[in-house]
Every structure is written in structure tokens, then in C-alpha cells.
XYZ file of N, CA and C in Angstrom:
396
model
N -12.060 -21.119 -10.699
C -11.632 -19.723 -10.858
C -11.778 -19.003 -9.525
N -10.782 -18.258 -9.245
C -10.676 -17.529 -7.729
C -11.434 -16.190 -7.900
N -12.992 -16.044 -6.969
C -13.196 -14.666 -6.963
C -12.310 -13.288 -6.597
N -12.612 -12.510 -7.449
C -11.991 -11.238 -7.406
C -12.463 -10.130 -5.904
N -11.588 -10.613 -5.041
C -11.877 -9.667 -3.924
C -10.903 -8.046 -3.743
N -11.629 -7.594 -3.147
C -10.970 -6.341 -2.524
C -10.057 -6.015 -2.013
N -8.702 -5.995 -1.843
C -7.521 -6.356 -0.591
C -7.256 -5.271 0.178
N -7.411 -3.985 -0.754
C -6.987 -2.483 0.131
C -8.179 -1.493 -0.478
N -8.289 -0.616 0.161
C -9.153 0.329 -0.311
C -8.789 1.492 0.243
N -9.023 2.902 -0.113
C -8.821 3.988 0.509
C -8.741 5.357 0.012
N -8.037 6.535 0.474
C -7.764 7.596 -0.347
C -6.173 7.661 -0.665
N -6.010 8.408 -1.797
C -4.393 8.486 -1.858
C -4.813 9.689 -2.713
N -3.305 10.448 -2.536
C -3.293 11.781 -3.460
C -2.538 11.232 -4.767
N -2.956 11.395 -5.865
C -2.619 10.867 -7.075
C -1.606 12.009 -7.594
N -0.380 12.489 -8.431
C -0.052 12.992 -9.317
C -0.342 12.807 -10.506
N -1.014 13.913 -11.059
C -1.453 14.084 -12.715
C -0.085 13.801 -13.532
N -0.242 12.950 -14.277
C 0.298 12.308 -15.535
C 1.470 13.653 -16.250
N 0.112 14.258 -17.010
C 0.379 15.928 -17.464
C 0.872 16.863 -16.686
N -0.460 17.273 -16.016
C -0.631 18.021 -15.336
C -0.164 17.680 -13.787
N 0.830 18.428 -13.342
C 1.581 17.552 -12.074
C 0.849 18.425 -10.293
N -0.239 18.466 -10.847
C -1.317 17.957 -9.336
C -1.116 17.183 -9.058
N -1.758 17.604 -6.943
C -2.128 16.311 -6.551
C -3.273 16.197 -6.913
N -3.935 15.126 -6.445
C -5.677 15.152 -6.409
C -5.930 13.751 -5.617
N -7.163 14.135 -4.794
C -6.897 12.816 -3.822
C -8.275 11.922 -4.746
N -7.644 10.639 -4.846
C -8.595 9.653 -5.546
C -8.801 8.332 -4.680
N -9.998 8.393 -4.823
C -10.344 6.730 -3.632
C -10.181 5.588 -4.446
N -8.849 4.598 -4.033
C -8.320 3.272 -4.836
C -8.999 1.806 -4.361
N -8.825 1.708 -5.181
C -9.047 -0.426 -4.703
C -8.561 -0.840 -5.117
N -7.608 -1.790 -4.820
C -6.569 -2.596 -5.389
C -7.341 -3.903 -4.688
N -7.506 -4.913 -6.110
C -8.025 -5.563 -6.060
C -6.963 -7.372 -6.292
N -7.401 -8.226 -6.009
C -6.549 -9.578 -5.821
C -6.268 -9.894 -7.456
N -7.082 -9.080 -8.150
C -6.998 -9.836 -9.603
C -5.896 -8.752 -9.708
N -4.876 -7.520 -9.380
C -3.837 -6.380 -9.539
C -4.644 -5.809 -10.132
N -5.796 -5.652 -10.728
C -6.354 -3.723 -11.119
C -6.170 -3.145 -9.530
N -5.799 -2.293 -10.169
C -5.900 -0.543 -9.382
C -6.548 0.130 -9.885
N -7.645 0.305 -9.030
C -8.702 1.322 -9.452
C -8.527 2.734 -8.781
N -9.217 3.344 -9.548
C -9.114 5.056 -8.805
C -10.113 5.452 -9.146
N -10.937 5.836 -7.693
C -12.184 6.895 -8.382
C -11.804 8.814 -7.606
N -12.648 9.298 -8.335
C -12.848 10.851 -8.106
C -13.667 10.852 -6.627
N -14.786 9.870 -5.931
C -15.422 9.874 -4.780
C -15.874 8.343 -4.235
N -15.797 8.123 -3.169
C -16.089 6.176 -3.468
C -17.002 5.964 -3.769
N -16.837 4.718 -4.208
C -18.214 3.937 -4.721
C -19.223 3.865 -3.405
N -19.957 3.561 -3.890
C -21.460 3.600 -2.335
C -21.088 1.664 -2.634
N -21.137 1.218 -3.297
C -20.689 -0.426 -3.319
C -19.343 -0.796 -4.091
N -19.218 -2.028 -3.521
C -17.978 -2.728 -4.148
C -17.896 -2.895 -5.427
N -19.254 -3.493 -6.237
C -19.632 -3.360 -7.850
C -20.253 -2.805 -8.269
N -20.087 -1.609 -8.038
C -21.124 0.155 -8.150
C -19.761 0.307 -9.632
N -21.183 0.367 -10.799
C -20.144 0.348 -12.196
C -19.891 2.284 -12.096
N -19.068 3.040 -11.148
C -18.804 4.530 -11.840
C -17.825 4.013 -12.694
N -17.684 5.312 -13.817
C -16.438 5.021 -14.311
C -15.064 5.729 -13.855
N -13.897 4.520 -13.395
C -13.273 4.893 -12.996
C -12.410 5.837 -13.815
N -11.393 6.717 -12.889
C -10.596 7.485 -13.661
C -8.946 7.093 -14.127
N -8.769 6.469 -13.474
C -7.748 5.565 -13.037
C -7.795 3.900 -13.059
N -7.168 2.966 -13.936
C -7.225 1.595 -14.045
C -5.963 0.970 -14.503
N -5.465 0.436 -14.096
C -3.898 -0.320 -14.460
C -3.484 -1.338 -13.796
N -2.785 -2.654 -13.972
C -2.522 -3.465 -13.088
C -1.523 -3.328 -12.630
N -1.373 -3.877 -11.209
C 0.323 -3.701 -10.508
C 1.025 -5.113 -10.608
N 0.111 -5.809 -11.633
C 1.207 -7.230 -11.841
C 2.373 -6.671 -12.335
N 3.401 -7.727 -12.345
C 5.115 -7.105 -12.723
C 4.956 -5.705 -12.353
N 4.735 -5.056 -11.316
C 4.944 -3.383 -11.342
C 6.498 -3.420 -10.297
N 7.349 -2.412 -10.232
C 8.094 -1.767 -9.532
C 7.406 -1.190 -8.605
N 7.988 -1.361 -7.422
C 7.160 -0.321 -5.934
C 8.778 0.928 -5.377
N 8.691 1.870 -5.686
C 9.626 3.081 -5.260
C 9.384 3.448 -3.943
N 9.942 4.171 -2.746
C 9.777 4.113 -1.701
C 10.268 5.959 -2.090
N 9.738 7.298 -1.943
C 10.236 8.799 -1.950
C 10.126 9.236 -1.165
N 10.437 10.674 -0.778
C 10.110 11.563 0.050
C 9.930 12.983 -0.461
N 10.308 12.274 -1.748
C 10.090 13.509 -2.615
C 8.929 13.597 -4.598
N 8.115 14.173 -4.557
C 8.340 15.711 -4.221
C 7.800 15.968 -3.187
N 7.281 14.582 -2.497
C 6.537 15.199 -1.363
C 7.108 14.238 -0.365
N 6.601 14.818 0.987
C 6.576 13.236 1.865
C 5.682 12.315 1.991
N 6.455 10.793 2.642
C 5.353 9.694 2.200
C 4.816 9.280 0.942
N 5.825 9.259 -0.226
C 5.090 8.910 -1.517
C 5.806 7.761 -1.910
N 5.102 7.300 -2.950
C 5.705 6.059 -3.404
C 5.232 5.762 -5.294
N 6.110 5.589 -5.377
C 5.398 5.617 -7.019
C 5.095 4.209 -7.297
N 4.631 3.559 -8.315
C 4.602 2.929 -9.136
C 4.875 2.273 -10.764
N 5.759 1.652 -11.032
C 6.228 1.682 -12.373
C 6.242 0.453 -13.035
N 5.030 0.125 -14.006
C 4.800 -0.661 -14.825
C 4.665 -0.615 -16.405
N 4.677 -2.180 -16.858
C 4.747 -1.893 -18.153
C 2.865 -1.814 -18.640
N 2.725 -1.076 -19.294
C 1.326 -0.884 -19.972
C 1.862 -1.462 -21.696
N 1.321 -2.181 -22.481
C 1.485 -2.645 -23.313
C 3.027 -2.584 -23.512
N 3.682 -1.313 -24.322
C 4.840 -1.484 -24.780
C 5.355 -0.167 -23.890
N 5.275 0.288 -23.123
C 5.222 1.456 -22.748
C 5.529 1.597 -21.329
N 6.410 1.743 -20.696
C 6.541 1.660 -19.239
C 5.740 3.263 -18.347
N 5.222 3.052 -17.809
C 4.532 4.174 -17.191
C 4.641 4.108 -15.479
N 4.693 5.510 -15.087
C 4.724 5.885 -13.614
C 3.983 6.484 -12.845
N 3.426 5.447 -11.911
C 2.518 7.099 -11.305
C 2.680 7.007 -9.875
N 2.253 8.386 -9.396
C 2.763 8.516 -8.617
C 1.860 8.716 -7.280
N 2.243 8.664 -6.002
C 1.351 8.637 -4.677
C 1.549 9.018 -3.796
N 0.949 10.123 -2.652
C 1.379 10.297 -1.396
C 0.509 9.837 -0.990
N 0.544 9.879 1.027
C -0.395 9.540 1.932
C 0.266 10.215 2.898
N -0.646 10.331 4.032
C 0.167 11.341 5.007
C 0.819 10.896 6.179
N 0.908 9.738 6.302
C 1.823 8.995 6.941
C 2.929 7.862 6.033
N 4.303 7.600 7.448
C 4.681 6.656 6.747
C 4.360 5.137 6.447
N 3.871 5.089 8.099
C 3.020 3.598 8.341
C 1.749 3.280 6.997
N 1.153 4.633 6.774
C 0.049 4.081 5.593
C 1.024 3.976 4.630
N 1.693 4.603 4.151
C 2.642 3.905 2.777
C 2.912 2.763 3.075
N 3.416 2.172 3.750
C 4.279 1.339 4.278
C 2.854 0.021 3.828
N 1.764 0.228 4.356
C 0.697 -0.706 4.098
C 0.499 -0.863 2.757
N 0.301 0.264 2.049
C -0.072 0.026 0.693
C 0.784 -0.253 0.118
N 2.262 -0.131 0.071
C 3.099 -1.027 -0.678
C 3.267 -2.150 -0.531
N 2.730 -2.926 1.232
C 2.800 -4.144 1.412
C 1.888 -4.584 0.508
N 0.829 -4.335 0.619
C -0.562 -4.977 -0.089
C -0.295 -5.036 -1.561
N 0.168 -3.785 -2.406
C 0.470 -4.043 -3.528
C 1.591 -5.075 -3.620
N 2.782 -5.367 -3.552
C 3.842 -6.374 -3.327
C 3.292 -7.540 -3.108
N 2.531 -7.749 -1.847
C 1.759 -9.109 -1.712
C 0.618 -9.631 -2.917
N 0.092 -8.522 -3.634
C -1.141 -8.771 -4.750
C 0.197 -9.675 -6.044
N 0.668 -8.564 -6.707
C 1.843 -8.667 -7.622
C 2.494 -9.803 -7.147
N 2.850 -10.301 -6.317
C 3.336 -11.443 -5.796
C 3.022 -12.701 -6.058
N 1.742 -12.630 -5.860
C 0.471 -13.760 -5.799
C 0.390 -14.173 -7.144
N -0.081 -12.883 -8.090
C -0.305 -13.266 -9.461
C 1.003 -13.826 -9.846
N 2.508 -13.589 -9.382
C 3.624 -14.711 -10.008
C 3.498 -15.878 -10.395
N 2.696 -16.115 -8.779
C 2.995 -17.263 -8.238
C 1.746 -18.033 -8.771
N 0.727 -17.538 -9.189
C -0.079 -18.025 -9.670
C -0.159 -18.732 -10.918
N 0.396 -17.887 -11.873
C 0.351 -18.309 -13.230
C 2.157 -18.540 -13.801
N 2.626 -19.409 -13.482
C 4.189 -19.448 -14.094
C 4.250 -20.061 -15.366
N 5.237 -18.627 -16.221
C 5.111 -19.366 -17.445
C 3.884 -18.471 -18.555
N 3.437 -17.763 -17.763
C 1.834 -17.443 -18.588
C 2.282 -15.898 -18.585
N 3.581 -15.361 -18.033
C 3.500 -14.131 -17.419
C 3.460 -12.575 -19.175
N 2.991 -11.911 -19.358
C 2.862 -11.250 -20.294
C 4.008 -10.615 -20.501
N 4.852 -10.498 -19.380
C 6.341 -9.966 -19.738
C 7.370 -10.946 -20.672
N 6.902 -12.124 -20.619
C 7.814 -12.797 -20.993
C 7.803 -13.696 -22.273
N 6.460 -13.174 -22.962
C 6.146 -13.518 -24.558
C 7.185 -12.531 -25.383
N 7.915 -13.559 -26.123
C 9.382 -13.064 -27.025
C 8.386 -12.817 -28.493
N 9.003 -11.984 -29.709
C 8.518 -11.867 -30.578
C 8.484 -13.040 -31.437
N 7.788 -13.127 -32.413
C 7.973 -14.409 -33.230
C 6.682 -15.441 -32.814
N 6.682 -16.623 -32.985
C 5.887 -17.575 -32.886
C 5.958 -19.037 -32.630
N 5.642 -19.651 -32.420
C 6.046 -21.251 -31.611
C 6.374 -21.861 -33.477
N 6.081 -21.542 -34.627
C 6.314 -22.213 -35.279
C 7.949 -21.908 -35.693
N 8.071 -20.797 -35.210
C 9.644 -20.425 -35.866
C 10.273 -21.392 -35.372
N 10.538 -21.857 -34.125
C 11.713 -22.752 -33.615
C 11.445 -23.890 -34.474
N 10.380 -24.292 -35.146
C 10.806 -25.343 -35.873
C 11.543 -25.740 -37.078
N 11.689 -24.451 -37.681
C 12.656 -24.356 -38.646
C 13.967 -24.380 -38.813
């Protein structure tokens, strides 16, 4: 089993879900695709706060905006049945530009890792139906 390391870490301004603030939240995007978000960083790497923010960027969409702000980039994945978006600035383009690499390269990895196993691609029904 491959330990779960750290790949990016940092601040990003988050857009509220609801409520369409920014708010800047410190992320870790981690090799296993959680994206974490805290309200202040952790003082350690496995410092249990609870985060406010948790979702994976396996199968995610990476958007490239300039709007509503500059330098943002969203994110758009499926959460169970439910496709969800969220959204990100940074105040450069070069830092976007990193964190979409890193996310792309994470999401990537997990493809390539598990083929065949991918959660997008369980059809309804059951292995016994085809036998009928």
C-alpha cells in the first residue's frame, strides 16, 4: 500500500457554496486526491483539526477563469450522485497554473492506478443480471 503524502499545500481564497464569499482557506491536496481545507494551518501534517472543506479531485474537471475574479479556477466533481463546484482564486497566474498542475497530476495518478476499479464507472444492476 502507497503512503499517503502531501503534494501541494497552501492558501487559496475559497467561494462559499451558499453564501458567495471569498474566504481564504489553507489546502492540502494530498496523493490519495482528498482536498483538504482548513480555516488556519495545521501546526502538523496529521494535526486531526476538523477540516472545513474535504472532497476528492479523482475524476474532477479543472476550469481555467478570470472571472468572477482573476486567477481562479474551479473545480467540478462528482460527489456521490451529485456533481458539485467549487470554486478558487490565487493572486497570481503562475500559482494557478501550479495548483492545477498538481491537481491534474494527483487525478491522473489515481487513473492510472486503479483501472477498472474507477467509481464512475459502476453501471446499475449487479454482476448476476448478465447471467440471465
Amino acid at each position: 500500500m502507497n503512503e499517503v503524502s502531501v503534494i501541494k499545500e497552501g492558501w487559496l481564497h475559497k467561494r462559499g457554496e451558499y453564501i458567495k464569499t471569498w474566504r481564504p482557506r489553507y489546502f492540502l491536496l494530498k496523493s490519495d486526491g482528498s482536498f483538504i481545507g482548513y480555516k488556519e494551518r495545521p501546526e502538523a501534517p496529521d494535526q486531526t483539526l476538523p477540516p472545513l472543506n474535504n472532497f476528492s479531485v479523482a475524476e474532477c474537471q479543472l476550469m481555467k477563469t478570470e472571472r468572477p475574479r482573476p486567477n481562479t479556477f474551479v473545480i467540478r466533481c462528482l460527489q456521490w450522485t451529485t456533481v458539485i463546484e467549487r470554486t478558487f482564486h490565487v493572486d497570481s497566474p503562475d500559482e494557478r497554473e501550479e495548483w492545477m498542475r498538481a491537481i491534474q497530476m494527483v487525478a491522473n495518478s489515481l487513473k492510472q492506478r486503479a483501472p477498472g476499479e474507477d467509481p464512475m464507472d459502476y453501471k446499475c444492476g449487479s454482476p448476476s443480471d448478465s447471467s440471465t
